[in-house]
Coordinates of C-alpha atoms in Angstrom, one line a residue:
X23 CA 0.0 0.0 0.0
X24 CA 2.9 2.4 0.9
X25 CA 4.8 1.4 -2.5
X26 CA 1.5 2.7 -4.5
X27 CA 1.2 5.8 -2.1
X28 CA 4.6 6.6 -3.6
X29 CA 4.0 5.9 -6.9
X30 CA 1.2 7.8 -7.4
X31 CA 2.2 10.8 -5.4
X32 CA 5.4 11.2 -7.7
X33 CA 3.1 10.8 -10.2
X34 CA 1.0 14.1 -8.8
X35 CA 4.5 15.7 -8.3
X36 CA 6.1 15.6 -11.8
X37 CA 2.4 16.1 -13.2
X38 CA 2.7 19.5 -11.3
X39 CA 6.3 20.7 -12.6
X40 CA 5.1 19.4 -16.5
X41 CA 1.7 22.0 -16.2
X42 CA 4.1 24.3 -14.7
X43 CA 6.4 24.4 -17.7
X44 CA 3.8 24.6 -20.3
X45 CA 4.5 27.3 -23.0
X46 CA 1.5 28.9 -21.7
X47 CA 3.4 29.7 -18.3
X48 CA 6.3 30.3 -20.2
X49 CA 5.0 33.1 -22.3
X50 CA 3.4 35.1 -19.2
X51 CA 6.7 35.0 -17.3
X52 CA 8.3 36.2 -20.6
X53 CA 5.7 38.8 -20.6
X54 CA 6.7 40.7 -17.6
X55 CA 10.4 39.7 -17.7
X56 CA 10.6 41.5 -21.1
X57 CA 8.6 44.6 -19.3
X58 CA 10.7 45.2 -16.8
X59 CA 13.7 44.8 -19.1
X60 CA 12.6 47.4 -21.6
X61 CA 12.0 50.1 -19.4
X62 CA 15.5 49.7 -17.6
X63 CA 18.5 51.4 -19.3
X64 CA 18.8 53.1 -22.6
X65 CA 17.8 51.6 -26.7
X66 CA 20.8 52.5 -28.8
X67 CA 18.9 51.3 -32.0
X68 CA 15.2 51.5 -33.3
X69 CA 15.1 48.9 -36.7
X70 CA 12.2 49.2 -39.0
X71 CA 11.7 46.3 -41.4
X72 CA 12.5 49.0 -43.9
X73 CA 16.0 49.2 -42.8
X74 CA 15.1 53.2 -41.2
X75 CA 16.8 53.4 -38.0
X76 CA 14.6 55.7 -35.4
X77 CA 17.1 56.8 -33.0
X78 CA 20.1 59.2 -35.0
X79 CA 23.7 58.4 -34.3
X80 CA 24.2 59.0 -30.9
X81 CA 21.1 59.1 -29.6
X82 CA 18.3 56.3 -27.6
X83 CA 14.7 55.6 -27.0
X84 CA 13.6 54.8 -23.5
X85 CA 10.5 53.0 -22.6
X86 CA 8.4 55.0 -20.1
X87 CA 5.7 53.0 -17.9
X88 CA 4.4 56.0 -16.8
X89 CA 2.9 57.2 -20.0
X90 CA 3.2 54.2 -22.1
X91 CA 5.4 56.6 -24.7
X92 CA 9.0 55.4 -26.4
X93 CA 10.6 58.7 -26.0
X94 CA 13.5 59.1 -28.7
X95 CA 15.9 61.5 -28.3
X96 CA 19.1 62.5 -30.3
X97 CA 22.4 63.3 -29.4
X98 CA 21.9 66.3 -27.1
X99 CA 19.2 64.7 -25.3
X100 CA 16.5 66.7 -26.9
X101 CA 13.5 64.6 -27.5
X102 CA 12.8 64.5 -31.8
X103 CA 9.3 62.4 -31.2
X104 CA 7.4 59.2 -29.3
X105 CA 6.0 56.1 -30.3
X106 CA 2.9 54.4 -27.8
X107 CA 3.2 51.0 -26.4
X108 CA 1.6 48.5 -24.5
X109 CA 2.3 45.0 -23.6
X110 CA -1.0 42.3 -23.5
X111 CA -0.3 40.9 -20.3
X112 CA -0.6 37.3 -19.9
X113 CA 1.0 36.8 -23.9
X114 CA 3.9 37.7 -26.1
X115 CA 2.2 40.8 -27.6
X116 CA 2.7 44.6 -27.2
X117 CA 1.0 47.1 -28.9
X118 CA 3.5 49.5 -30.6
X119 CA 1.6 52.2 -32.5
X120 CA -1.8 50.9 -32.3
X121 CA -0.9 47.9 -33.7
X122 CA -0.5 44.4 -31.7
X123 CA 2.8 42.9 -33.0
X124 CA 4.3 39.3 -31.3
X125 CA 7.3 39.4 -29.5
X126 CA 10.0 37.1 -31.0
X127 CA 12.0 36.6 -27.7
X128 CA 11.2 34.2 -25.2
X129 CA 12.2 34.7 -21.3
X130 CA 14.3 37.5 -23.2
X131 CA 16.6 35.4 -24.9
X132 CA 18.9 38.3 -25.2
X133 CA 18.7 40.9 -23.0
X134 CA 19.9 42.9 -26.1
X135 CA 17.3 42.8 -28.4
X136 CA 13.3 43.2 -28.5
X137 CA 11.8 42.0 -31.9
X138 CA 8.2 42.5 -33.0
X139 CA 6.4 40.7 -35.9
X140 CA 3.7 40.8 -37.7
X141 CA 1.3 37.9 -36.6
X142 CA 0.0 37.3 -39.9
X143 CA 3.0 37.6 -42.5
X144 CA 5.8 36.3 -39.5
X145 CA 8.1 39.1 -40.7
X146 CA 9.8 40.9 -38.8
X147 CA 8.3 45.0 -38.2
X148 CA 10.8 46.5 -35.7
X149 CA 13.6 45.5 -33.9
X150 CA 15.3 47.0 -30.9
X151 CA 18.5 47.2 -29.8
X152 CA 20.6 48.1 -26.9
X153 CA 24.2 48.5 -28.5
X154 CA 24.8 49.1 -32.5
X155 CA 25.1 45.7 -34.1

């Protein structure tokens, strides 16, 4: 009776870490990892899929929780414009420009880099960058 007691509570137990790393669970912590990462420090680098890059030479975007605004500034710190954002909790999607894009990265594969894509064509829309690559 003990032996079966055993068996089926290590049954329960791995049952429990399995649901725990479903992709499902995987994609919320994502989530609010990449939150917090994006509005800590500065974005060097703004990629459109058009190859335009929205911060000049010298300059960064910052991600501001506050009023859900990318700030972009350029070399002298002067702010040159904003871009809204939003990030669905509870998936890998943010809202950049009105738009709901997926985010690429999972657990923030690299702390470096944010992609978005387009859900339906899986291209790439924007990238972000921390450092010039």
């Amino acid at each position: 009776m003990k032996t079966i007691s055993k068996i089926i509570l290590g049954i329960l137990v791995t049952g429990v870490f399995f649901l725990g790393a479903c992709s499902r669970t995987k994609d919320a912590i994502g989530t609010d990892t990449i939150e917090n990462m994006v509005s800590v420090g500065n974005w060097k680098s703004v990629i459109t899929a058009a190859g335009v890059d929205l911060v000049p030479t010298g300059g960064r975007a910052e991600f501001s929780k506050q009023d859900h605004l990318i700030h972009y500034y350029n070399v002298s710190g002067d702010q040159i414009r904003t871009d809204q954002f939003a990030f669905n909790n509870g998936t890998k999607r943010m809202t950049w420009n009105n738009v709901e894009y997926e985010i690429k990265e999972n657990f923030v594969s690299s702390s470096k880099t944010l992609t978005l894509i387009d859900p339906t064509s899986k291209k790439m829309v924007v990238a972000f960058y921390r450092d010039r690559q």
